[in-house]
Amino acid sequence: MKAIITAVAAFAAAAAAAPTSNNLQTIRRAMPAITDADILNYALTLEHLEDKFYREGLANFTQADFAAAGFDATFYSNLKTVSSDETTHVAFLTGAITKAGYTPVAECVYNFGALTPKTFVATASILEGVGVSAYLGAAAEIMSAAYLTAAGSILTVESRHSSYIRASLGQSPFPSPFDTPLTLNEVYTMAAQFIVSCPSSNPALPVKAFPTLSSAPSNGPITVGSTITLLTPGSVVTAADGKSQIYAAFITVTGPVFAPATATTGGFTVTVPKAPEGSAPISGQTYVVLTGCNTTVTDDTVAAGPAFFEVGPL
Ligand SMILES: *[C@@H]1O[C@H](CO)[C@@H](O)[C@H](O)[C@H]1NC(C)=O
Ligand SMILES: *[C@@H]1O[C@H](CO)[C@@H](O)[C@H](O)[C@H]1NC(C)=O
C-alpha cells in the first residue's frame, strides 16, 4: 500500500510570504526555533556520515583500483586528505558540543550501496554538494557568532572538496555563481536515505524526512529545457482536491523556480525551467521538491523531496 501524500496548497501562507524576484529573505524558509546545540548536532550528523563514507571507501578500494578507474596519480592521496578533514570535523564538532554542555550524536549505521570506484566518487560528489548546501542553509539559524565563523570555515573546505571531486569526474568545478541553501529537513531527507539506524542514546534532532523523491536516470545530460522524470517511491502525491496542479520547485538562493509537474506512472514529469534574469541560474547539483502551490516553499508546503540531479550548461 502506497502512502497518499496530499500536497498542501497553503494559499494564505503563500500570499503572506510571496517572494519577489531576488528577495534574499526567501532563503529563510520558515524553520522552527532551533538551538545552536541542535545545529551543531545536525552538522555532526552529516560529518559522521561523510567521515564513515570516506573511511569505508578507502578500506574498500586501493590506489590501483582508482587508477584503473581512470583517476590520476594524486587522486588517492587527495582522497585520504579529504577523509582526514572529515574525521577532524567530527572531532571538532564533538568537542565543541561537549564543551557547551550538550551530548554529541554518535556515528550511525549506514548503507552506501555496493559501489565501484567510479560510483564511490560520484556519491562523494553528491555528499559534498549536499554538505555545502546544509551549512549554507543552517547559517541563517546560528545564533553565536563564534559558531557561525567555525561553520563557515568548514563550509569553505567542503566546497573545495566538492570542486576537486567534480573536476576529477570531468564536471565543472564551479558550475554556478551561487550555491544553494537547503533547510534542515531537506538535507535530512537526503541523508536519511543512507542511514540504517542510529544509537538510541543519540539526542533527538528537530528534523524530519519528507517522503522520498528521486530523479529517474536520464538518457543524456540534463539542461534547462530538458524534461525529467521525478519518482515518488513508496508514496502517491496528489493535490488536496485531487485535481489542482502539482508543482516542482527548483530551489535556489534567490528563491524557488516553479514548473508544473505532470503526473506519470510512479511520479511526475517536469521541464527544467529557466531562472529569471538576474537570479541564481539552475545549474550544477540541483534540488527540486514537489509542492501544491507555486508561490512559496516551506516545510509546510513540501510534499516530497528533494530529488537531486546535475544540470549542465546549455
Ligand atoms: C564498502 O563495501 C561494502 C561491502 O561491499 C559496501 O556495503 C559498502 O557500501 C562500501 N562502502 C563504500 C563507501 O564504498
Ligand atoms: C502559478 O499558478 C497560477 C494558477 O494557480 C498560474 O496562473 C500561474 O501562471 C503560475 N505561475 C507559475 C510561475 O507557474
XYZ file of C-alpha atoms and ligand atoms in Angstrom:
342
model
C 0.000 0.000 0.000
C 1.486 3.319 -1.026
C 1.064 6.263 1.308
C -1.049 9.049 -0.169
C 0.721 12.369 0.324
C -1.503 15.397 -0.066
C 0.330 18.414 -1.408
C -0.733 21.394 0.697
C -1.543 24.474 -1.290
C -1.075 26.821 1.704
C -2.568 29.798 -0.099
C -2.801 32.047 2.961
C 0.814 31.449 3.958
C 1.834 31.746 0.343
C 0.212 35.135 -0.050
C 1.925 36.445 3.077
C 5.346 35.165 2.090
C 5.156 35.537 -1.682
C 8.739 36.015 -2.811
C 9.584 38.887 -5.071
C 12.354 38.342 -7.553
C 15.763 38.341 -5.861
C 14.248 38.541 -2.410
C 17.071 37.046 -0.368
C 14.785 36.762 2.632
C 13.194 33.807 0.940
C 16.249 31.750 1.919
C 14.931 31.676 5.497
C 12.119 29.340 4.792
C 10.088 29.119 7.968
C 12.243 26.906 10.136
C 11.169 26.145 13.691
C 13.134 27.713 16.540
C 16.325 25.690 16.753
C 19.128 25.990 19.271
C 22.816 26.193 18.390
C 23.305 22.800 20.081
C 20.736 21.344 17.657
C 22.529 22.916 14.681
C 25.912 21.607 15.853
C 24.495 18.102 16.301
C 22.832 18.352 12.890
C 26.220 19.284 11.370
C 27.848 16.451 13.316
C 25.235 14.005 11.978
C 26.304 14.906 8.427
C 30.018 14.897 9.250
C 29.724 11.398 10.744
C 28.066 10.230 7.533
C 30.817 11.743 5.338
C 33.589 10.547 7.639
C 32.349 6.956 7.617
C 31.750 7.098 3.861
C 35.367 8.043 3.062
C 36.870 5.636 5.612
C 34.810 2.784 4.141
C 35.708 3.769 0.586
C 39.414 3.926 1.384
C 39.125 0.486 3.007
C 37.154 -0.904 0.025
C 39.354 0.428 -2.775
C 43.109 0.662 -3.287
C 45.146 3.274 -5.108
C 45.370 0.784 -8.014
C 41.543 0.474 -8.101
C 41.156 4.255 -8.507
C 43.965 4.345 -11.097
C 42.286 1.521 -13.054
C 39.040 3.556 -12.982
C 40.858 6.471 -14.634
C 41.661 8.742 -11.673
C 45.110 10.360 -11.744
C 48.176 9.535 -9.629
C 47.454 12.219 -6.993
C 43.811 11.224 -6.536
C 44.239 8.593 -3.836
C 46.376 10.741 -1.558
C 43.995 13.685 -2.040
C 41.095 11.401 -1.110
C 42.943 10.493 2.081
C 43.230 14.200 2.914
C 39.510 14.712 2.287
C 38.794 11.740 4.558
C 41.066 13.109 7.253
C 39.365 16.549 7.004
C 36.003 14.876 7.706
C 37.447 12.964 10.672
C 38.790 16.266 12.012
C 35.390 17.950 11.563
C 33.804 15.124 13.582
C 36.362 15.547 16.379
C 35.984 19.346 16.359
C 32.173 19.334 16.500
C 32.109 16.554 19.108
C 34.465 18.627 21.251
C 32.520 21.882 20.765
C 29.186 20.241 21.674
C 30.671 18.546 24.735
C 32.317 21.796 25.850
C 28.968 23.599 25.532
C 27.462 21.024 27.915
C 25.427 19.013 25.413
C 25.549 15.380 24.278
C 27.130 14.942 20.842
C 25.464 12.468 18.464
C 27.481 9.316 17.757
C 28.060 7.625 14.413
C 25.110 5.706 12.935
C 24.985 2.585 10.749
C 24.892 3.487 7.046
C 24.196 1.783 3.760
C 26.007 3.402 0.854
C 25.211 0.553 -1.536
C 27.604 -1.630 -3.464
C 29.891 0.918 -5.035
C 32.590 0.802 -7.692
C 35.489 3.298 -7.512
C 33.626 5.439 -10.064
C 30.238 5.349 -8.282
C 32.038 5.928 -4.972
C 33.475 9.179 -6.344
C 30.096 10.137 -7.844
C 28.462 9.589 -4.432
C 31.265 11.587 -2.768
C 30.469 14.471 -5.119
C 26.771 14.374 -4.177
C 27.567 14.220 -0.445
C 29.996 17.164 -0.655
C 27.417 19.184 -2.595
C 24.727 18.414 -0.013
C 27.225 19.305 2.745
C 27.792 22.752 1.232
C 24.026 23.320 0.928
C 23.498 22.111 4.503
C 25.994 24.535 6.071
C 24.739 27.353 3.852
C 21.117 26.714 4.812
C 21.927 26.377 8.517
C 23.996 29.588 8.606
C 20.950 31.831 8.989
C 19.840 29.789 12.024
C 23.093 30.014 14.021
C 22.898 32.496 16.904
C 26.505 32.506 18.102
C 28.991 34.482 16.000
C 31.815 32.138 17.010
C 29.891 29.075 15.840
C 28.955 30.867 12.616
C 32.619 31.523 11.828
C 33.554 27.936 12.665
C 30.733 26.615 10.465
C 31.835 28.979 7.686
C 35.378 27.685 7.869
C 34.079 24.125 7.439
C 31.704 25.187 4.637
C 34.534 26.624 2.516
C 36.539 23.420 2.904
C 33.551 21.256 1.932
C 33.102 23.421 -1.167
C 36.800 22.926 -2.032
C 36.329 19.153 -1.679
C 33.255 19.433 -3.905
C 35.147 21.334 -6.622
C 38.059 18.922 -6.597
C 35.846 15.842 -6.798
C 33.658 17.388 -9.510
C 36.759 18.207 -11.582
C 38.057 14.654 -11.127
C 34.730 13.418 -12.581
C 35.164 15.709 -15.587
C 32.461 18.125 -14.357
C 32.789 21.877 -13.967
C 34.388 22.586 -10.557
C 32.220 25.712 -10.191
C 29.024 25.171 -12.192
C 27.086 28.142 -10.809
C 27.793 31.669 -9.477
C 25.671 30.748 -6.422
C 25.419 27.712 -4.164
C 22.013 26.540 -2.955
C 20.979 26.700 0.711
C 18.805 23.823 1.897
C 16.716 23.598 5.074
C 17.490 21.065 7.790
C 14.559 18.875 6.783
C 15.519 18.972 3.099
C 19.077 17.889 3.896
C 17.932 15.280 6.380
C 15.564 13.824 3.754
C 18.564 13.066 1.538
C 20.904 11.970 4.366
C 18.241 9.635 5.792
C 18.399 7.581 2.597
C 21.894 6.409 3.676
C 21.123 5.928 7.390
C 20.104 2.437 8.536
C 19.932 3.077 12.286
C 21.417 5.369 14.929
C 22.339 4.667 18.563
C 19.276 5.110 20.779
C 21.467 7.221 23.091
C 21.750 9.913 20.386
C 19.852 13.086 21.309
C 16.788 13.543 19.077
C 17.177 16.286 16.483
C 14.325 18.601 15.464
C 14.399 17.278 11.905
C 12.115 15.083 9.840
C 12.480 13.427 6.463
C 9.961 14.310 3.746
C 8.680 11.491 1.504
C 11.370 10.339 -0.921
C 11.602 11.914 -4.354
C 14.198 10.615 -6.798
C 15.170 11.570 -10.309
C 14.907 8.757 -12.853
C 18.121 8.087 -14.789
C 18.248 10.355 -17.807
C 19.366 9.366 -21.308
C 21.745 12.268 -21.672
C 22.945 15.416 -19.924
C 20.130 17.460 -18.357
C 19.975 21.166 -19.209
C 17.389 23.915 -18.842
C 14.524 22.839 -21.116
C 15.105 19.095 -20.584
C 12.123 17.038 -19.451
C 12.959 14.912 -16.426
C 11.040 12.263 -14.509
C 10.706 12.544 -10.728
C 9.718 9.329 -8.956
C 7.838 9.094 -5.645
C 8.723 5.564 -4.499
C 6.530 4.466 -1.606
C 4.029 7.299 -1.929
C 1.482 8.884 -4.246
C 1.487 12.685 -4.260
C -1.876 14.305 -5.006
C -3.437 17.733 -4.625
C -5.927 18.109 -1.776
C -8.876 18.348 -4.196
C -7.493 15.645 -6.479
C -7.338 17.942 -9.497
C -5.247 21.032 -8.673
C -1.821 21.398 -10.189
C 1.251 19.892 -8.505
C 4.454 21.883 -8.961
C 8.140 21.096 -8.996
C 10.036 23.813 -7.113
C 13.698 24.154 -8.103
C 15.499 25.565 -5.075
C 17.945 28.457 -5.497
C 19.376 31.107 -3.164
C 17.269 33.781 -4.872
C 14.062 31.815 -4.374
C 12.383 28.748 -5.818
C 11.677 28.499 -9.543
C 8.401 26.653 -10.171
C 7.393 24.427 -13.051
C 4.138 22.479 -13.408
C 4.559 18.746 -12.771
C 2.615 16.280 -14.938
C 1.555 13.019 -13.318
C 3.023 9.878 -14.866
C 3.418 6.268 -13.718
C 5.229 6.324 -10.375
C 5.724 10.073 -10.282
C 5.797 13.203 -12.411
C 7.499 14.636 -15.457
C 8.679 18.227 -15.419
C 10.597 20.507 -17.758
C 13.615 22.166 -16.121
C 12.686 25.878 -16.111
C 14.935 28.836 -16.814
C 15.514 31.016 -13.757
C 14.503 34.683 -14.154
C 17.159 37.101 -15.393
C 19.448 38.327 -12.597
C 18.652 35.457 -10.223
C 20.676 32.311 -9.480
C 20.637 30.013 -12.508
C 19.548 26.381 -12.318
C 22.949 24.807 -12.849
C 25.200 22.189 -11.228
C 23.879 19.946 -8.448
C 20.195 20.904 -8.467
C 17.495 20.207 -5.864
C 13.795 20.002 -6.561
C 10.791 19.399 -4.296
C 7.118 18.792 -5.102
C 4.643 21.354 -3.782
C 0.937 22.050 -4.016
C 1.387 25.752 -4.737
C 3.631 27.839 -6.935
C 4.377 30.776 -4.666
C 6.383 29.506 -1.707
C 8.424 26.546 -0.466
C 8.220 25.939 3.266
C 8.341 22.815 5.395
C 4.532 23.025 5.308
C 4.206 23.069 1.521
C 6.844 20.434 0.584
C 5.044 17.202 -0.354
C 8.142 15.193 -1.310
C 11.838 15.618 -1.916
C 14.276 16.986 -2.564
C 15.398 14.947 -5.522
C 18.787 15.960 -6.879
C 20.445 15.764 -10.267
C 23.094 17.533 -12.291
C 22.082 20.318 -14.651
C 24.755 21.113 -17.202
C 25.408 24.305 -19.143
C 23.159 24.989 -22.145
C 32.268 -0.819 1.048
O 31.992 -2.183 0.732
C 30.868 -2.735 1.411
C 30.794 -4.215 1.039
O 30.664 -4.353 -0.349
C 29.620 -1.993 0.993
O 28.497 -2.490 1.666
C 29.798 -0.522 1.338
O 28.663 0.232 0.896
C 31.056 0.019 0.667
N 31.200 1.409 1.088
C 31.788 2.335 0.341
C 31.740 3.725 0.890
O 32.325 2.120 -0.723
C 1.076 29.760 -10.699
O -0.212 29.228 -10.664
C -1.218 30.079 -11.192
C -2.538 29.355 -11.055
O -2.763 28.994 -9.736
C -0.915 30.409 -12.640
O -1.856 31.323 -13.129
C 0.489 30.983 -12.775
O 0.831 31.143 -14.121
C 1.501 30.060 -12.132
N 2.838 30.655 -12.165
C 3.938 29.903 -12.351
C 5.225 30.653 -12.300
O 3.900 28.711 -12.545
